[in-house]
Amino acid sequence: MGENVTIKELINELNLTNYTPGIDVESIIVKHPEINRPALQLAGFFDHFDCERVQIIGNVENAYIKTLDNEKKKETYDKLLSYHVPCILYARGIQPDEDMISYCIHYGVPCLGIDQSTTYVTAELVRWLNVKLAPVISIHGVLVDVFGEGVLITGDSGIGKSEAALELVKRGHRLVSDDVVEIRKVSQKTLVGTAPDITKHFIELRGIGIIDVKALYGVLSVKDTQSIDLVIQLEDWVQNKDYDRLGLEDNYIEYLGNQVVCHVLPVRPGRNLAIIVETAAVNHRQKQMGYNAAKELYNRVQANIAGKD
């Protein structure tokens, strides 16, 4: 999994009101990106209760609570909070009653509030937690935003990844990370790459040293996060190796269970890596839009042969 998320971070991210300021929100961890609306639990059904999720109370839950007599309400609060849920979050500006705050303090469960609608809070919270808690790996490579396509450049040390990235930056593209790329799986189809905080916006060039891309080329030359759409693997040119010259079929590489289109690019003196990476990114986008140049050429050849028969 990714980094831990504390209730304090959640409060700061969504600008929540904290009705229980005496509780240490830095020590309480959210472990799951999903949320739960405890309607069934308020009605007394606790089988399969997802007690490790953030609990959100909206209009429906609050309306049900108001139908309970005082003793039943206290009994319900006591049982719900005895599971030590990460927090209780009231949406739509609903104010928690004194009994809820009292039981939250007793069990050490933060009681929070927000003015936004329940639907908005749920969607925003799930989106944010999915990114923060996503499975993550670190790989050796360079990630660049090229024409809006996230291009991950990999290869052995010293093969020219950083030099290619610097040339791409000079051509108007944006650096996300050099040397180490942290990859998060935010969905079954999407991988997002970021830079470790310590190396963000820096590039290492052998013979020169460390350069600060943001300071040299401005804020438009860098980016904090980028989806990974294409992988370019750089390798030393091998004279007799059979490299793909048509591109009829895509090859893939797998990260965290997700497949990403991958091209193996042989490196030799005289090849302009930046232009080739640019072309690969544009060609990938063109394929995503339904046009494949290799297949178009193949169709023309087949049509020409058929015309001669």
Short mmCIF file of C-alpha atoms in Angstrom, two decimals:
data_model
loop_
_atom_site.label_atom_id
_atom_site.label_comp_id
_atom_site.label_asym_id
_atom_site.label_seq_id
_atom_site.Cartn_x
_atom_site.Cartn_y
_atom_site.Cartn_z
CA MET A 1 0.00 0.00 0.00
CA GLY A 2 0.95 3.64 -0.25
CA GLU A 3 1.69 6.05 2.55
CA ASN A 4 -0.44 6.18 5.69
CA VAL A 5 -3.12 8.85 5.90
CA THR A 6 -3.88 10.45 9.24
CA ILE A 7 -7.15 12.07 10.26
CA LYS A 8 -5.25 15.35 10.53
CA GLU A 9 -4.33 15.13 6.83
CA LEU A 10 -7.96 14.37 6.01
CA ILE A 11 -9.11 17.41 7.99
CA ASN A 12 -6.61 19.65 6.21
CA GLU A 13 -7.39 18.27 2.74
CA LEU A 14 -11.18 18.76 2.96
CA ASN A 15 -11.08 21.72 5.36
CA LEU A 16 -13.23 19.89 7.89
CA THR A 17 -14.60 21.23 11.16
CA ASN A 18 -13.32 19.30 14.17
CA TYR A 19 -15.94 19.02 16.94
CA THR A 20 -13.57 17.01 19.17
CA PRO A 21 -10.33 19.06 19.22
CA GLY A 22 -9.09 17.26 22.32
CA ILE A 23 -8.55 13.99 20.40
CA ASP A 24 -5.10 13.41 18.87
CA VAL A 25 -5.95 13.29 15.15
CA GLU A 26 -2.30 12.76 14.15
CA SER A 27 -2.18 9.27 15.67
CA ILE A 28 -5.35 7.90 14.02
CA ILE A 29 -4.72 6.23 10.65
CA VAL A 30 -7.12 5.67 7.76
CA LYS A 31 -6.27 2.33 6.16
CA HIS A 32 -8.94 1.92 3.48
CA PRO A 33 -9.93 4.23 0.61
CA GLU A 34 -13.60 3.23 0.76
CA ILE A 35 -16.14 4.99 2.98
CA ASN A 36 -19.25 3.74 4.77
CA ARG A 37 -22.62 5.34 5.47
CA PRO A 38 -23.72 3.56 8.67
CA ALA A 39 -27.45 3.43 8.01
CA LEU A 40 -27.77 -0.28 8.79
CA GLN A 41 -25.56 0.06 11.85
CA LEU A 42 -27.72 2.87 13.23
CA ALA A 43 -30.66 0.47 12.79
CA GLY A 44 -28.81 -2.15 14.84
CA PHE A 45 -27.38 -4.43 12.12
CA PHE A 46 -23.63 -4.82 12.58
CA ASP A 47 -22.89 -8.00 10.60
CA HIS A 48 -20.10 -7.34 8.07
CA PHE A 49 -19.64 -3.82 9.45
CA ASP A 50 -16.70 -2.05 7.74
CA CYS A 51 -15.48 -0.41 10.92
CA GLU A 52 -12.07 0.55 9.49
CA ARG A 53 -13.65 2.93 6.98
CA VAL A 54 -14.50 6.60 7.43
CA GLN A 55 -18.16 6.81 8.52
CA ILE A 56 -20.25 9.52 6.83
CA ILE A 57 -23.59 10.69 8.20
CA GLY A 58 -25.89 12.53 5.78
CA ASN A 59 -29.52 13.60 5.75
CA VAL A 60 -30.90 10.05 5.67
CA GLU A 61 -28.88 8.84 8.64
CA ASN A 62 -29.53 12.01 10.61
CA ALA A 63 -33.28 11.81 9.90
CA TYR A 64 -33.33 8.25 11.25
CA ILE A 65 -31.42 9.26 14.36
CA LYS A 66 -34.09 11.88 15.10
CA THR A 67 -36.76 9.15 15.19
CA LEU A 68 -35.01 7.35 18.08
CA ASP A 69 -35.86 8.01 21.69
CA ASN A 70 -33.04 9.24 23.88
CA GLU A 71 -32.12 5.87 25.43
CA LYS A 72 -32.16 4.05 22.09
CA LYS A 73 -30.06 6.81 20.51
CA LYS A 74 -27.42 6.56 23.26
CA GLU A 75 -27.34 2.78 22.93
CA THR A 76 -26.86 3.10 19.16
CA TYR A 77 -24.06 5.66 19.51
CA ASP A 78 -22.35 3.51 22.15
CA LYS A 79 -22.34 0.39 20.00
CA LEU A 80 -21.30 2.20 16.80
CA LEU A 81 -18.37 4.00 18.40
CA SER A 82 -17.25 0.99 20.42
CA TYR A 83 -15.89 -0.38 17.13
CA HIS A 84 -13.35 2.50 17.21
CA VAL A 85 -14.06 3.69 13.68
CA PRO A 86 -11.46 6.15 12.25
CA CYS A 87 -13.89 9.09 12.46
CA ILE A 88 -17.50 10.21 12.18
CA LEU A 89 -18.03 12.79 9.44
CA TYR A 90 -21.25 14.82 9.28
CA ALA A 91 -22.05 16.19 5.79
CA ARG A 92 -24.38 19.01 4.65
CA GLY A 93 -23.53 21.19 7.64
CA ILE A 94 -25.42 18.87 10.00
CA GLN A 95 -24.47 19.54 13.62
CA PRO A 96 -23.72 16.48 15.77
CA ASP A 97 -25.71 16.40 18.99
CA GLU A 98 -24.11 16.50 22.42
CA ASP A 99 -24.53 12.78 22.97
CA MET A 100 -22.59 11.96 19.79
CA ILE A 101 -19.76 14.28 20.76
CA SER A 102 -19.71 12.82 24.27
CA TYR A 103 -19.45 9.22 23.04
CA CYS A 104 -16.83 10.21 20.45
CA ILE A 105 -14.69 11.72 23.20
CA HIS A 106 -15.23 8.63 25.38
CA TYR A 107 -14.03 6.26 22.65
CA GLY A 108 -11.40 8.60 21.17
CA VAL A 109 -13.15 8.86 17.79
CA PRO A 110 -12.85 12.25 16.02
CA CYS A 111 -16.19 13.87 15.16
CA LEU A 112 -15.92 16.04 12.07
CA GLY A 113 -18.19 18.14 9.87
CA ILE A 114 -18.40 19.72 6.43
CA ASP A 115 -20.96 21.93 4.69
CA GLN A 116 -20.77 20.12 1.34
CA SER A 117 -23.32 17.57 0.14
CA THR A 118 -22.93 13.92 1.07
CA THR A 119 -22.42 12.92 -2.57
CA TYR A 120 -19.66 15.48 -3.05
CA VAL A 121 -17.89 14.51 0.18
CA THR A 122 -18.06 10.82 -0.67
CA ALA A 123 -16.68 11.26 -4.20
CA GLU A 124 -13.93 13.65 -3.14
CA LEU A 125 -12.88 11.52 -0.19
CA VAL A 126 -12.76 8.29 -2.20
CA ARG A 127 -10.79 10.00 -5.00
CA TRP A 128 -8.23 11.44 -2.58
CA LEU A 129 -7.86 8.30 -0.48
CA ASN A 130 -7.50 6.11 -3.58
CA VAL A 131 -4.47 8.16 -4.60
CA LYS A 132 -2.95 8.42 -1.13
CA LEU A 133 -3.45 4.75 -0.24
CA ALA A 134 -2.77 3.28 -3.69
CA PRO A 135 -0.23 0.44 -4.01
CA VAL A 136 3.15 2.01 -4.82
CA ILE A 137 6.53 0.88 -6.16
CA SER A 138 9.71 2.79 -6.97
CA ILE A 139 11.61 2.14 -10.19
CA HIS A 140 14.76 3.51 -11.79
CA GLY A 141 13.79 5.76 -14.66
CA VAL A 142 12.68 9.18 -15.87
CA LEU A 143 9.09 10.36 -16.26
CA VAL A 144 8.25 13.20 -18.66
CA ASP A 145 4.97 14.74 -19.82
CA VAL A 146 5.28 14.82 -23.62
CA PHE A 147 2.33 16.44 -25.42
CA GLY A 148 0.12 15.35 -22.51
CA GLU A 149 1.29 11.73 -22.67
CA GLY A 150 3.16 10.39 -19.65
CA VAL A 151 6.34 8.79 -21.03
CA LEU A 152 8.41 6.66 -18.65
CA ILE A 153 11.99 6.26 -19.92
CA THR A 154 13.88 3.29 -18.47
CA GLY A 155 17.22 1.64 -19.12
CA ASP A 156 20.61 0.92 -17.59
CA SER A 157 22.49 3.61 -15.70
CA GLY A 158 24.43 5.98 -17.95
CA ILE A 159 22.54 5.09 -21.14
CA GLY A 160 21.16 8.61 -21.59
CA LYS A 161 17.78 8.79 -19.84
CA SER A 162 18.47 12.08 -18.07
CA GLU A 163 20.02 13.66 -21.17
CA ALA A 164 16.94 12.73 -23.20
CA ALA A 165 14.70 14.18 -20.49
CA LEU A 166 16.67 17.45 -20.44
CA GLU A 167 16.40 17.78 -24.22
CA LEU A 168 12.65 17.18 -23.97
CA VAL A 169 12.38 19.91 -21.32
CA LYS A 170 14.27 22.31 -23.60
CA ARG A 171 11.76 21.45 -26.34
CA GLY A 172 8.87 22.58 -24.12
CA HIS A 173 7.85 19.38 -22.35
CA ARG A 174 7.64 18.87 -18.59
CA LEU A 175 9.76 16.84 -16.20
CA VAL A 176 7.99 14.83 -13.52
CA SER A 177 10.84 12.80 -12.05
CA ASP A 178 14.45 11.87 -12.75
CA ASP A 179 16.33 8.81 -11.49
CA VAL A 180 13.55 7.44 -9.22
CA VAL A 181 9.87 7.32 -10.16
CA GLU A 182 7.22 6.38 -7.61
CA ILE A 183 4.38 4.56 -9.39
CA ARG A 184 0.93 4.33 -7.82
CA LYS A 185 -1.92 2.17 -9.04
CA VAL A 186 -4.94 4.45 -8.63
CA SER A 187 -7.31 2.24 -10.64
CA GLN A 188 -7.34 -0.97 -12.67
CA LYS A 189 -6.34 1.02 -15.75
CA THR A 190 -4.38 3.98 -14.42
CA LEU A 191 -0.84 4.28 -13.08
CA VAL A 192 0.34 7.64 -11.77
CA GLY A 193 3.99 8.58 -11.40
CA THR A 194 5.50 11.10 -8.99
CA ALA A 195 8.95 12.11 -7.79
CA PRO A 196 10.23 11.51 -4.26
CA ASP A 197 10.16 14.81 -2.37
CA ILE A 198 13.93 14.82 -1.95
CA THR A 199 14.70 14.69 -5.71
CA LYS A 200 11.69 16.60 -7.08
CA HIS A 201 12.60 18.89 -10.04
CA PHE A 202 16.28 17.79 -10.03
CA ILE A 203 18.17 16.07 -12.84
CA GLU A 204 21.58 14.42 -12.51
CA LEU A 205 23.87 14.85 -15.53
CA ARG A 206 27.10 12.90 -15.48
CA GLY A 207 30.06 15.25 -15.82
CA ILE A 208 28.02 18.29 -14.73
CA GLY A 209 26.22 17.20 -11.57
CA ILE A 210 22.81 18.12 -10.21
CA ILE A 211 20.73 20.77 -11.94
CA ASP A 212 17.45 22.32 -10.77
CA VAL A 213 15.11 22.18 -13.76
CA LYS A 214 12.49 24.42 -12.17
CA ALA A 215 15.06 27.13 -11.36
CA LEU A 216 16.71 26.97 -14.80
CA TYR A 217 13.68 26.63 -17.08
CA GLY A 218 10.76 27.91 -14.98
CA VAL A 219 7.63 26.46 -13.44
CA LEU A 220 6.20 25.46 -16.83
CA SER A 221 9.03 22.93 -17.24
CA VAL A 222 8.01 20.70 -14.31
CA LYS A 223 4.96 18.77 -13.13
CA ASP A 224 4.22 17.01 -9.85
CA THR A 225 2.19 14.01 -11.07
CA GLN A 226 1.50 12.36 -14.40
CA SER A 227 -0.32 9.25 -15.57
CA ILE A 228 1.98 6.71 -17.21
CA ASP A 229 0.77 6.08 -20.75
CA LEU A 230 3.88 4.80 -22.52
CA VAL A 231 7.19 3.20 -21.57
CA ILE A 232 10.39 3.67 -23.60
CA GLN A 233 13.13 1.16 -22.75
CA LEU A 234 16.56 2.36 -23.83
CA GLU A 235 19.21 -0.27 -24.54
CA ASP A 236 22.59 -0.38 -26.26
CA TRP A 237 22.38 -1.10 -29.98
CA VAL A 238 23.04 -4.76 -30.76
CA GLN A 239 24.15 -5.19 -34.36
CA ASN A 240 22.36 -8.43 -35.19
CA LYS A 241 19.28 -8.03 -32.98
CA ASP A 242 15.94 -7.99 -34.77
CA TYR A 243 14.22 -4.76 -33.73
CA ASP A 244 10.57 -4.03 -34.51
CA ARG A 245 10.45 -1.90 -37.68
CA LEU A 246 6.71 -1.88 -38.38
CA GLY A 247 4.87 -1.63 -35.05
CA LEU A 248 1.84 -3.65 -36.15
CA GLU A 249 1.40 -5.10 -32.68
CA ASP A 250 2.02 -3.33 -29.39
CA ASN A 251 4.29 -4.81 -26.74
CA TYR A 252 3.49 -4.32 -23.07
CA ILE A 253 5.22 -4.14 -19.71
CA GLU A 254 3.47 -4.74 -16.39
CA TYR A 255 3.60 -2.57 -13.27
CA LEU A 256 1.44 -3.41 -10.24
CA GLY A 257 -0.72 -5.65 -12.43
CA ASN A 258 -1.44 -2.95 -15.04
CA GLN A 259 -0.27 -3.31 -18.65
CA VAL A 260 1.45 -0.33 -20.29
CA VAL A 261 2.52 -0.08 -23.95
CA CYS A 262 6.30 -0.44 -24.16
CA HIS A 263 8.80 0.28 -26.97
CA VAL A 264 12.41 -0.92 -26.92
CA LEU A 265 14.59 1.85 -28.35
CA PRO A 266 18.17 0.98 -29.36
CA VAL A 267 20.70 3.70 -28.58
CA ARG A 268 23.67 4.50 -30.81
CA PRO A 269 25.56 7.68 -31.72
CA GLY A 270 23.64 9.98 -34.05
CA ARG A 271 20.14 9.07 -32.88
CA ASN A 272 18.20 12.02 -31.46
CA LEU A 273 16.42 10.39 -28.53
CA ALA A 274 14.25 13.41 -27.73
CA ILE A 275 12.73 13.55 -31.23
CA ILE A 276 12.15 9.79 -31.22
CA VAL A 277 10.42 9.97 -27.80
CA GLU A 278 8.27 12.87 -29.04
CA THR A 279 7.29 10.88 -32.11
CA ALA A 280 6.52 7.80 -30.03
CA ALA A 281 4.25 9.87 -27.76
CA VAL A 282 2.35 11.43 -30.67
CA ASN A 283 2.07 8.08 -32.44
CA HIS A 284 0.71 6.50 -29.24
CA ARG A 285 -1.92 9.22 -28.96
CA GLN A 286 -2.83 8.71 -32.63
CA LYS A 287 -3.32 4.99 -32.00
CA GLN A 288 -5.55 5.79 -29.03
CA MET A 289 -7.65 7.91 -31.39
CA GLY A 290 -8.05 4.96 -33.78
CA TYR A 291 -5.36 5.50 -36.41
CA ASN A 292 -2.43 3.08 -36.77
CA ALA A 293 0.12 4.07 -39.43
CA ALA A 294 1.60 0.55 -39.59
CA LYS A 295 -1.81 -0.98 -40.25
CA GLU A 296 -2.56 1.69 -42.85
CA LEU A 297 0.66 0.79 -44.68
CA TYR A 298 -0.20 -2.91 -44.42
CA ASN A 299 -3.67 -2.28 -45.87
CA ARG A 300 -2.17 -0.29 -48.76
CA VAL A 301 0.28 -3.10 -49.53
CA GLN A 302 -2.49 -5.70 -49.42
CA ALA A 303 -4.69 -3.55 -51.67
CA ASN A 304 -1.80 -3.10 -54.12
CA ILE A 305 -1.17 -6.85 -54.25
CA ALA A 306 -4.86 -7.55 -54.74
CA GLY A 307 -5.01 -5.03 -57.57
CA LYS A 308 -2.22 -6.81 -59.45
CA ASP A 309 -3.84 -10.25 -59.15
#
